[in-house]
Amino acid sequence: MTSARILIVDDDTALLQALPMALQLRLGSVRVETSDSAAAALERIARQDYDAIVIDIKMPGMDGLTLLLRIHELRPNTPTLLITGHGEHDLAVQALRGGAYDFIQKPIDRDYFVASLQRAVQARQLRRQVEEQSAALARHAEQLERAVEERTRELVQANHVKDTFLGIASHELKTPLTSLKGLAQITRRRLAEREQPEVTFLERMERAIGRIETLVNDLVDVSRIESGKLAFRFARCDLRTLCQQVVGEQEAASERAITLALPSVPLELEIDSDRVSQVLTNLISNALKFAPPESLVIVTVEADASVEEAVVTVRDEGPGIPPGQLPHIFERFYQVPDAEIHAGSKIGLGLGLFISREIVERHGGRIWVESTPGRGSAFSFALPHARHVPAAERRTRSTVQSMPRGS
Ligand code: ADP
């Protein structure tokens, strides 16, 4: 027992002298205080949180039972032991009903008294420890909650500032970039007409501008996705023609052959052809970028009538993606660490797959990847044959369709 504080209340001064000495002898480190009246005891109890209180049930003025009641109001958790006269069973029962911890009959059996008091003090100290620990825990939880709230507020604010910056920066970059591109094209044509050798510089410049344009367009798209403003123009389109076009463009740009396997019949879908071309362009350019130059890139288009969807797959013989990275591959700004790039622009922001997923899902489709490290990857997306236009989108479709894309 760590320095327990005990109060004994009794009008019998002889007992008040004898009991503390007996307790100190047997319990050692206890501090025993005494009080010869109920009123004085209450004052002490109001000031001091004792580990146990011992009261005589019979005292002039306020009797022990009333004092017990008042102690319970003041200190509901302090165990109180009552000393009763010999054979006063009724009083003892009343004391227990009134919330007494135990009763001690006169003449006092010291062993029993000390043992009971010891249990009472231990129970009290244990309870106090639990109270202190749970209070500390509650304080800690509160601090943690406040810190989390504050951090979340900061993050939301930072995220908002970042999105605003992304939106403004990318839109502001678009206009000068478009004029730069136009001017470079005109200059290149003029130099070509005059057969000037500098034409090659201009070609390189245009390619560099094209790469910056791709990045800026990705940033603009992401900022539109974040603000829910990525617009779509749905129209019927043959997926085979679209794939042929994109594959042709990618072959011309990379000077590499791409294998294309198409179904023999037209594959008409209601899609935003520009956006679907963007997805396929991204998948093919990733395959060209990450797979070795001599390796095969195969694009297949399959129309599965039974599940009513068309599936486009881009396969490469590149490094593949480690299984641990696969769950993150479609996240915004995610790039596999240390991925080796073989061809094309070295610049990438980790946005292509994020944007592709948004586009495919806005068509009611799915996009996924199967990859074996060291063997290659197969990125696929499925588009439904019949697009189920959500009611809300149907209502706003005319407005969305008339929105200029470049805005
Ligand atoms: P970016 O190519 O601009 O980095 P993406 O969102 O298109 O962004 O791709 C995210 C990441 O996924 C890439 O940085 C690369 O690590 C990995 N990845 C994508 N396609 C392939 C692929 N065909 N082979 C290997 N890794 C790929």
Coordinates of N, CA, C and O in Angstrom, one line a residue, residues 174-320:
K174 N -1.7 26.9 -71.3 CA -2.3 26.4 -72.6 C -2.2 27.4 -73.7 O -1.8 27.1 -74.8
T175 N -2.6 28.7 -73.4 CA -2.7 29.7 -74.5 C -1.3 30.0 -75.1 O -1.2 29.9 -76.3
P176 N -0.3 30.4 -74.3 CA 1.0 30.7 -74.9 C 1.6 29.4 -75.6 O 2.2 29.6 -76.7
L177 N 1.2 28.2 -75.1 CA 1.8 27.0 -75.7 C 1.2 26.8 -77.1 O 1.8 26.5 -78.1
T178 N -0.2 27.1 -77.2 CA -0.8 27.0 -78.5 C -0.2 28.0 -79.5 O 0.1 27.6 -80.7
S179 N 0.1 29.2 -79.1 CA 0.6 30.2 -80.1 C 2.1 29.8 -80.4 O 2.5 29.9 -81.6
L180 N 2.8 29.3 -79.4 CA 4.2 28.8 -79.7 C 4.2 27.7 -80.7 O 5.0 27.7 -81.7
K181 N 3.2 26.8 -80.6 CA 3.1 25.7 -81.5 C 2.8 26.1 -82.9 O 3.4 25.7 -83.9
G182 N 1.8 27.1 -83.0 CA 1.4 27.6 -84.3 C 2.6 28.3 -85.0 O 2.9 28.1 -86.1
L183 N 3.3 29.2 -84.2 CA 4.5 29.9 -84.7 C 5.6 29.0 -85.2 O 6.2 29.2 -86.3
A184 N 5.8 27.9 -84.4 CA 6.9 27.0 -84.8 C 6.5 26.3 -86.1 O 7.4 26.1 -87.0
Q185 N 5.2 25.9 -86.2 CA 4.7 25.3 -87.5 C 5.0 26.2 -88.7 O 5.5 25.7 -89.7
I186 N 4.5 27.5 -88.6 CA 4.7 28.4 -89.7 C 6.1 28.6 -90.1 O 6.5 28.5 -91.2
T187 N 7.0 28.8 -89.0 CA 8.4 29.0 -89.3 C 9.0 27.8 -90.0 O 9.8 27.9 -90.9
R188 N 8.6 26.6 -89.5 CA 9.2 25.3 -90.1 C 8.8 25.3 -91.6 O 9.6 25.0 -92.4
R189 N 7.5 25.5 -91.8 CA 7.0 25.5 -93.2 C 7.8 26.4 -94.1 O 8.3 26.1 -95.2
R190 N 8.0 27.7 -93.6 CA 8.7 28.7 -94.4 C 10.2 28.2 -94.7 O 10.7 28.4 -95.8
L191 N 10.8 27.7 -93.6 CA 12.2 27.3 -93.8 C 12.3 26.1 -94.8 O 13.2 26.0 -95.6
A192 N 11.2 25.2 -94.7 CA 11.2 24.1 -95.6 C 11.0 24.5 -97.0 O 11.7 24.0 -97.9
E193 N 10.2 25.5 -97.2 CA 9.9 26.1 -98.6 C 11.3 26.6 -99.2 O 11.6 26.4 -100.3
R194 N 12.0 27.2 -98.3 CA 13.3 27.8 -98.8 C 14.5 26.8 -98.6 O 15.6 27.2 -98.8
E195 N 14.1 25.6 -98.3 CA 15.1 24.5 -98.1 C 16.2 24.9 -97.2 O 17.4 24.6 -97.5
Q196 N 15.9 25.5 -96.1 CA 16.9 25.9 -95.1 C 17.2 24.7 -94.2 O 16.3 24.0 -93.8
P197 N 18.5 24.5 -93.9 CA 18.8 23.3 -93.0 C 18.3 23.4 -91.6 O 18.1 22.5 -90.9
E198 N 18.0 24.7 -91.2 CA 17.5 24.9 -89.8 C 16.1 24.2 -89.6 O 15.7 24.2 -88.4
V199 N 15.6 23.7 -90.6 CA 14.2 23.1 -90.5 C 14.2 22.0 -89.4 O 13.3 21.8 -88.7
T200 N 15.4 21.3 -89.3 CA 15.4 20.2 -88.4 C 15.3 20.7 -86.9 O 14.8 20.1 -86.1
F201 N 15.9 21.9 -86.7 CA 15.8 22.5 -85.3 C 14.3 22.7 -85.0 O 13.8 22.4 -83.9
L202 N 13.6 23.2 -86.0 CA 12.2 23.5 -85.8 C 11.4 22.2 -85.5 O 10.5 22.2 -84.7
E203 N 11.8 21.2 -86.2 CA 11.1 19.9 -86.0 C 11.3 19.4 -84.6 O 10.4 19.0 -84.0
R204 N 12.6 19.6 -84.1 CA 12.8 19.2 -82.8 C 12.1 20.0 -81.8 O 11.5 19.5 -80.8
M205 N 12.0 21.3 -82.1 CA 11.3 22.2 -81.2 C 9.8 21.8 -81.2 O 9.2 21.8 -80.1
E206 N 9.2 21.5 -82.3 CA 7.8 21.1 -82.3 C 7.6 19.8 -81.5 O 6.6 19.7 -80.8
R207 N 8.5 18.9 -81.6 CA 8.4 17.7 -80.8 C 8.4 18.0 -79.3 O 7.6 17.5 -78.5
A208 N 9.3 18.9 -78.9 CA 9.4 19.3 -77.5 C 8.1 20.0 -77.1 O 7.6 19.7 -76.0
I209 N 7.6 20.9 -78.0 CA 6.4 21.6 -77.6 C 5.3 20.5 -77.5 O 4.4 20.6 -76.6
G210 N 5.3 19.5 -78.4 CA 4.2 18.5 -78.3 C 4.3 17.8 -77.0 O 3.2 17.5 -76.4
R211 N 5.5 17.5 -76.5 CA 5.6 16.8 -75.2 C 5.1 17.7 -74.0 O 4.3 17.2 -73.2
I212 N 5.4 19.0 -74.1 CA 4.9 19.9 -73.0 C 3.4 19.9 -73.1 O 2.7 19.9 -72.1
E213 N 2.9 20.0 -74.4 CA 1.5 20.0 -74.6 C 0.8 18.8 -73.9 O -0.3 19.0 -73.3
T214 N 1.4 17.7 -74.1 CA 0.8 16.5 -73.5 C 0.7 16.6 -72.0 O -0.3 16.3 -71.3
L215 N 1.8 17.1 -71.4 CA 1.8 17.3 -69.9 C 0.8 18.3 -69.5 O 0.0 18.0 -68.5
V216 N 0.7 19.4 -70.2 CA -0.2 20.5 -69.8 C -1.6 19.9 -70.0 O -2.5 20.1 -69.1
N217 N -1.9 19.2 -71.1 CA -3.2 18.7 -71.3 C -3.6 17.7 -70.1 O -4.7 17.7 -69.6
D218 N -2.6 16.9 -69.7 CA -2.9 16.0 -68.6 C -3.2 16.7 -67.3 O -4.2 16.4 -66.6
L219 N -2.5 17.8 -67.1 CA -2.7 18.6 -65.9 C -4.1 19.3 -65.9 O -4.9 19.3 -65.0
V220 N -4.5 19.8 -67.1 CA -5.8 20.4 -67.3 C -6.9 19.3 -67.1 O -7.9 19.6 -66.3
D221 N -6.7 18.1 -67.6 CA -7.7 17.0 -67.4 C -7.8 16.7 -65.9 O -8.9 16.5 -65.5
V222 N -6.7 16.6 -65.2 CA -6.7 16.2 -63.8 C -7.5 17.3 -63.1 O -8.4 17.0 -62.2
S223 N -7.2 18.6 -63.4 CA -7.9 19.6 -62.6 C -9.4 19.6 -63.0 O -10.2 19.9 -62.1
R224 N -9.7 19.2 -64.2 CA -11.2 19.1 -64.5 C -11.8 17.9 -63.8 O -12.9 18.0 -63.4
I225 N -11.1 16.8 -63.7 CA -11.6 15.6 -63.0 C -11.8 16.0 -61.6 O -12.9 15.7 -61.0
E226 N -10.9 16.7 -60.9 CA -11.0 17.1 -59.5 C -12.2 18.0 -59.3 O -12.8 17.9 -58.3
S227 N -12.4 18.9 -60.3 CA -13.6 19.8 -60.1 C -14.8 19.3 -60.7 O -15.8 20.0 -60.8
G228 N -14.8 18.0 -61.2 CA -16.0 17.4 -61.8 C -16.4 18.0 -63.1 O -17.6 18.1 -63.4
K229 N -15.5 18.6 -63.8 CA -15.8 19.3 -65.0 C -15.2 18.7 -66.3 O -15.1 19.4 -67.3
L230 N -14.9 17.4 -66.2 CA -14.3 16.8 -67.4 C -15.5 16.5 -68.3 O -16.4 15.6 -68.0
A231 N -15.6 17.2 -69.5 CA -16.8 17.1 -70.3 C -16.6 15.9 -71.4 O -15.5 15.6 -71.8
F232 N -17.7 15.3 -71.7 CA -17.7 14.2 -72.7 C -18.7 14.5 -73.9 O -19.7 15.1 -73.6
R233 N -18.3 14.1 -75.1 CA -19.2 14.3 -76.2 C -19.4 12.9 -76.8 O -18.5 12.4 -77.5
F234 N -20.5 12.3 -76.5 CA -20.8 10.9 -76.9 C -21.4 10.9 -78.3 O -22.3 11.7 -78.6
A235 N -20.9 10.0 -79.1 CA -21.5 9.8 -80.4 C -21.2 8.4 -80.9 O -20.2 7.8 -80.4
R236 N -21.9 7.9 -81.8 CA -21.6 6.5 -82.3 C -20.4 6.5 -83.1 O -20.1 7.4 -83.9
C237 N -19.6 5.5 -82.9 CA -18.3 5.5 -83.6 C -17.8 4.0 -83.7 O -18.1 3.2 -82.8
D238 N -17.1 3.7 -84.8 CA -16.6 2.3 -85.0 C -15.2 2.2 -84.2 O -14.3 2.9 -84.6
L239 N -15.2 1.4 -83.2 CA -14.0 1.2 -82.4 C -12.8 0.7 -83.2 O -11.7 1.1 -83.0
R240 N -13.1 0.0 -84.3 CA -12.0 -0.5 -85.2 C -11.3 0.6 -85.8 O -10.1 0.7 -85.9
T241 N -12.1 1.6 -86.4 CA -11.5 2.7 -87.1 C -10.7 3.5 -86.1 O -9.6 4.0 -86.4
L242 N -11.2 3.7 -84.9 CA -10.5 4.5 -83.9 C -9.2 3.9 -83.6 O -8.2 4.6 -83.6
C243 N -9.2 2.6 -83.4 CA -7.9 1.9 -83.0 C -6.9 2.0 -84.2 O -5.7 2.2 -83.9
Q244 N -7.4 1.8 -85.4 CA -6.5 1.9 -86.6 C -5.8 3.2 -86.6 O -4.6 3.3 -86.8
Q245 N -6.6 4.3 -86.4 CA -6.1 5.7 -86.4 C -5.0 5.8 -85.3 O -3.9 6.3 -85.6
V246 N -5.4 5.5 -84.1 CA -4.4 5.7 -83.0 C -3.1 4.9 -83.2 O -2.0 5.4 -83.1
V247 N -3.3 3.6 -83.6 CA -2.1 2.8 -83.9 C -1.2 3.4 -85.0 O 0.0 3.5 -84.9
G248 N -1.9 3.9 -86.1 CA -1.2 4.5 -87.2 C -0.4 5.7 -86.7 O 0.8 5.9 -87.0
E249 N -1.0 6.6 -85.8 CA -0.3 7.8 -85.3 C 0.9 7.4 -84.5 O 1.9 8.0 -84.6
Q250 N 0.7 6.4 -83.6 CA 1.7 5.9 -82.7 C 2.9 5.3 -83.5 O 4.1 5.5 -83.1
E251 N 2.6 4.6 -84.6 CA 3.6 4.0 -85.4 C 4.4 5.1 -86.1 O 5.7 5.1 -86.1
A252 N 3.7 6.1 -86.6 CA 4.4 7.2 -87.2 C 5.3 8.0 -86.3 O 6.5 8.3 -86.6
A253 N 4.8 8.2 -85.1 CA 5.5 9.0 -84.1 C 6.7 8.3 -83.5 O 7.8 8.8 -83.3
S254 N 6.6 6.9 -83.4 CA 7.7 6.2 -82.8 C 8.6 5.5 -83.8 O 9.6 4.9 -83.4
E255 N 8.1 5.4 -85.0 CA 8.8 4.7 -86.1 C 9.0 3.2 -85.7 O 10.1 2.7 -85.9
R256 N 8.0 2.7 -85.1 CA 8.0 1.3 -84.7 C 6.7 0.6 -85.2 O 5.7 1.3 -85.3
A257 N 6.8 -0.7 -85.5 CA 5.6 -1.4 -85.9 C 4.8 -1.9 -84.7 O 5.4 -2.3 -83.7
I258 N 3.5 -1.7 -84.8 CA 2.6 -2.2 -83.8 C 1.7 -3.2 -84.4 O 1.1 -2.9 -85.4
T259 N 1.5 -4.4 -83.8 CA 0.6 -5.4 -84.3 C -0.8 -5.0 -83.9 O -1.0 -4.8 -82.7
L260 N -1.7 -5.1 -84.8 CA -3.1 -4.7 -84.5 C -4.0 -5.9 -84.9 O -4.0 -6.3 -86.1
A261 N -4.8 -6.4 -84.0 CA -5.7 -7.5 -84.4 C -7.2 -7.0 -84.1 O -7.5 -6.7 -83.0
L262 N -8.0 -7.0 -85.2 CA -9.3 -6.4 -85.1 C -10.4 -7.4 -85.5 O -10.1 -8.4 -86.2
P263 N -11.6 -7.3 -85.0 CA -12.7 -8.2 -85.4 C -13.0 -7.8 -86.8 O -12.8 -6.7 -87.3
S264 N -13.7 -8.8 -87.5 CA -13.9 -8.6 -89.0 C -15.1 -7.7 -89.2 O -15.2 -7.1 -90.3
V265 N -16.0 -7.6 -88.3 CA -17.2 -6.7 -88.5 C -17.1 -5.4 -87.7 O -16.3 -5.3 -86.7
P266 N -17.8 -4.4 -88.2 CA -17.7 -3.1 -87.5 C -18.1 -3.2 -86.1 O -19.0 -4.0 -85.7
L267 N -17.6 -2.3 -85.2 CA -17.9 -2.4 -83.8 C -18.3 -1.0 -83.4 O -17.6 -0.2 -82.9
E268 N -19.6 -0.8 -83.6 CA -20.2 0.6 -83.3 C -20.5 0.7 -81.8 O -21.3 -0.1 -81.3
L269 N -19.9 1.7 -81.2 CA -20.2 2.0 -79.8 C -20.6 3.5 -79.6 O -20.2 4.3 -80.4
E270 N -21.3 3.8 -78.6 CA -21.6 5.2 -78.3 C -20.5 5.7 -77.3 O -20.6 5.4 -76.1
I271 N -19.5 6.4 -77.8 CA -18.4 6.8 -77.0 C -17.9 8.2 -77.3 O -18.4 8.8 -78.3
D272 N -17.1 8.8 -76.5 CA -16.4 10.0 -76.8 C -15.1 9.6 -77.5 O -14.2 9.1 -76.9
S273 N -15.1 9.7 -78.9 CA -14.0 9.1 -79.6 C -12.6 9.7 -79.2 O -11.6 9.1 -79.2
D274 N -12.6 11.1 -79.0 CA -11.4 11.7 -78.6 C -10.8 11.2 -77.3 O -9.6 10.9 -77.2
R275 N -11.8 11.0 -76.4 CA -11.3 10.6 -75.0 C -10.9 9.1 -75.1 O -9.9 8.7 -74.4
V276 N -11.6 8.2 -75.8 CA -11.2 6.8 -75.9 C -9.8 6.8 -76.6 O -8.9 6.0 -76.3
S277 N -9.6 7.6 -77.7 CA -8.3 7.7 -78.4 C -7.2 8.0 -77.4 O -6.1 7.5 -77.4
Q278 N -7.6 9.0 -76.5 CA -6.6 9.4 -75.5 C -6.2 8.2 -74.6 O -5.0 8.1 -74.3
V279 N -7.1 7.4 -74.2 CA -6.8 6.2 -73.4 C -5.9 5.3 -74.1 O -4.8 4.8 -73.6
L280 N -6.3 4.9 -75.4 CA -5.5 4.0 -76.2 C -4.1 4.6 -76.4 O -3.1 3.8 -76.3
T281 N -4.0 5.9 -76.7 CA -2.7 6.5 -77.0 C -1.8 6.4 -75.8 O -0.7 6.0 -75.8
N282 N -2.4 6.6 -74.6 CA -1.7 6.5 -73.4 C -1.1 5.1 -73.1 O 0.0 4.9 -72.8
L283 N -2.0 4.1 -73.4 CA -1.6 2.7 -73.1 C -0.5 2.3 -74.1 O 0.5 1.7 -73.7
I284 N -0.7 2.7 -75.4 CA 0.4 2.3 -76.4 C 1.7 3.1 -76.1 O 2.8 2.5 -76.2
S285 N 1.6 4.4 -75.8 CA 2.8 5.1 -75.6 C 3.6 4.6 -74.3 O 4.8 4.6 -74.3
N286 N 2.8 4.1 -73.3 CA 3.5 3.5 -72.2 C 4.2 2.2 -72.6 O 5.3 2.0 -72.2
A287 N 3.5 1.4 -73.4 CA 4.1 0.1 -73.9 C 5.4 0.5 -74.6 O 6.5 -0.2 -74.4
L288 N 5.4 1.5 -75.5 CA 6.6 1.8 -76.3 C 7.6 2.4 -75.4 O 8.8 2.2 -75.6
K289 N 7.2 3.1 -74.4 CA 8.1 3.8 -73.5 C 8.9 2.8 -72.6 O 10.1 3.0 -72.3
F290 N 8.1 1.8 -72.0 CA 8.8 1.0 -71.0 C 9.3 -0.3 -71.6 O 10.2 -1.0 -70.9
A291 N 8.9 -0.8 -72.8 CA 9.4 -2.0 -73.3 C 10.6 -1.8 -74.2 O 10.7 -0.7 -74.8
P292 N 11.5 -2.7 -74.4 CA 12.7 -2.6 -75.2 C 12.3 -2.3 -76.7 O 11.3 -2.8 -77.1
P293 N 13.1 -1.5 -77.4 CA 12.8 -1.1 -78.8 C 12.4 -2.2 -79.7 O 11.6 -2.1 -80.6
E294 N 13.1 -3.4 -79.6 CA 12.9 -4.4 -80.6 C 11.7 -5.3 -80.2 O 11.3 -6.2 -81.0
S295 N 11.1 -5.1 -79.1 CA 10.1 -6.0 -78.6 C 8.7 -5.7 -79.3 O 8.5 -4.7 -79.9
L296 N 7.8 -6.7 -79.1 CA 6.5 -6.6 -79.8 C 5.5 -5.8 -78.9 O 5.5 -5.9 -77.7
V297 N 4.7 -5.0 -79.6 CA 3.6 -4.3 -78.9 C 2.4 -4.8 -79.7 O 2.3 -4.6 -80.9
I298 N 1.4 -5.4 -79.0 CA 0.3 -5.9 -79.7 C -1.0 -5.3 -79.2 O -1.2 -5.3 -78.0
V299 N -1.8 -4.8 -80.1 CA -3.1 -4.3 -79.7 C -4.2 -5.2 -80.2 O -4.2 -5.5 -81.4
T300 N -5.1 -5.7 -79.4 CA -6.2 -6.5 -79.8 C -7.5 -5.9 -79.4 O -7.6 -5.3 -78.4
V301 N -8.5 -6.1 -80.3 CA -9.9 -5.6 -80.0 C -10.8 -6.8 -80.1 O -10.8 -7.5 -81.1
E302 N -11.5 -7.1 -79.0 CA -12.4 -8.2 -79.0 C -13.8 -7.7 -78.7 O -14.0 -6.9 -77.8
A303 N -14.8 -8.2 -79.4 CA -16.2 -7.9 -79.1 C -16.8 -9.1 -78.5 O -17.1 -10.0 -79.2
D304 N -17.1 -9.0 -77.2 CA -17.7 -10.1 -76.6 C -19.2 -9.9 -76.5 O -19.7 -9.1 -75.6
A305 N -20.0 -10.5 -77.4 CA -21.4 -10.2 -77.5 C -22.1 -10.7 -76.3 O -23.1 -10.1 -75.8
S306 N -21.7 -11.8 -75.7 CA -22.4 -12.4 -74.6 C -22.4 -11.5 -73.3 O -23.3 -11.4 -72.6
V307 N -21.2 -10.8 -73.1 CA -21.2 -9.9 -72.0 C -21.4 -8.5 -72.4 O -21.3 -7.5 -71.6
E308 N -21.7 -8.3 -73.7 CA -22.1 -7.0 -74.2 C -21.1 -5.9 -74.0 O -21.4 -4.8 -73.5
E309 N -19.8 -6.3 -74.2 CA -18.8 -5.2 -74.1 C -17.7 -5.5 -75.1 O -17.5 -6.6 -75.6
A310 N -16.9 -4.5 -75.4 CA -15.8 -4.6 -76.3 C -14.5 -4.4 -75.5 O -14.5 -3.5 -74.6
V311 N -13.5 -5.2 -75.7 CA -12.3 -5.2 -74.8 C -11.1 -4.9 -75.7 O -10.9 -5.5 -76.7
V312 N -10.4 -3.8 -75.4 CA -9.2 -3.4 -76.1 C -8.0 -3.8 -75.2 O -8.0 -3.4 -74.0
T313 N -7.0 -4.5 -75.7 CA -5.9 -4.8 -74.9 C -4.6 -4.4 -75.5 O -4.4 -4.6 -76.8
V314 N -3.7 -3.8 -74.8 CA -2.3 -3.5 -75.3 C -1.3 -4.3 -74.5 O -1.2 -4.2 -73.3
R315 N -0.6 -5.2 -75.3 CA 0.3 -6.1 -74.6 C 1.8 -5.6 -75.0 O 2.0 -5.2 -76.1
D316 N 2.6 -5.7 -74.0 CA 4.0 -5.5 -74.3 C 4.9 -6.5 -73.7 O 4.5 -7.3 -72.9
E317 N 6.2 -6.5 -74.1 CA 7.2 -7.5 -73.6 C 8.2 -6.7 -72.7 O 9.4 -7.1 -72.7
G318 N 7.7 -5.7 -72.0 CA 8.5 -4.9 -71.2 C 8.8 -5.5 -69.8 O 8.7 -6.7 -69.6
P319 N 9.2 -4.7 -68.9 CA 9.7 -5.2 -67.6 C 8.6 -5.7 -66.7 O 8.9 -6.4 -65.7
G320 N 7.4 -5.4 -67.0 CA 6.3 -5.8 -66.1 C 6.2 -4.9 -64.9 O 7.1 -4.0 -64.8

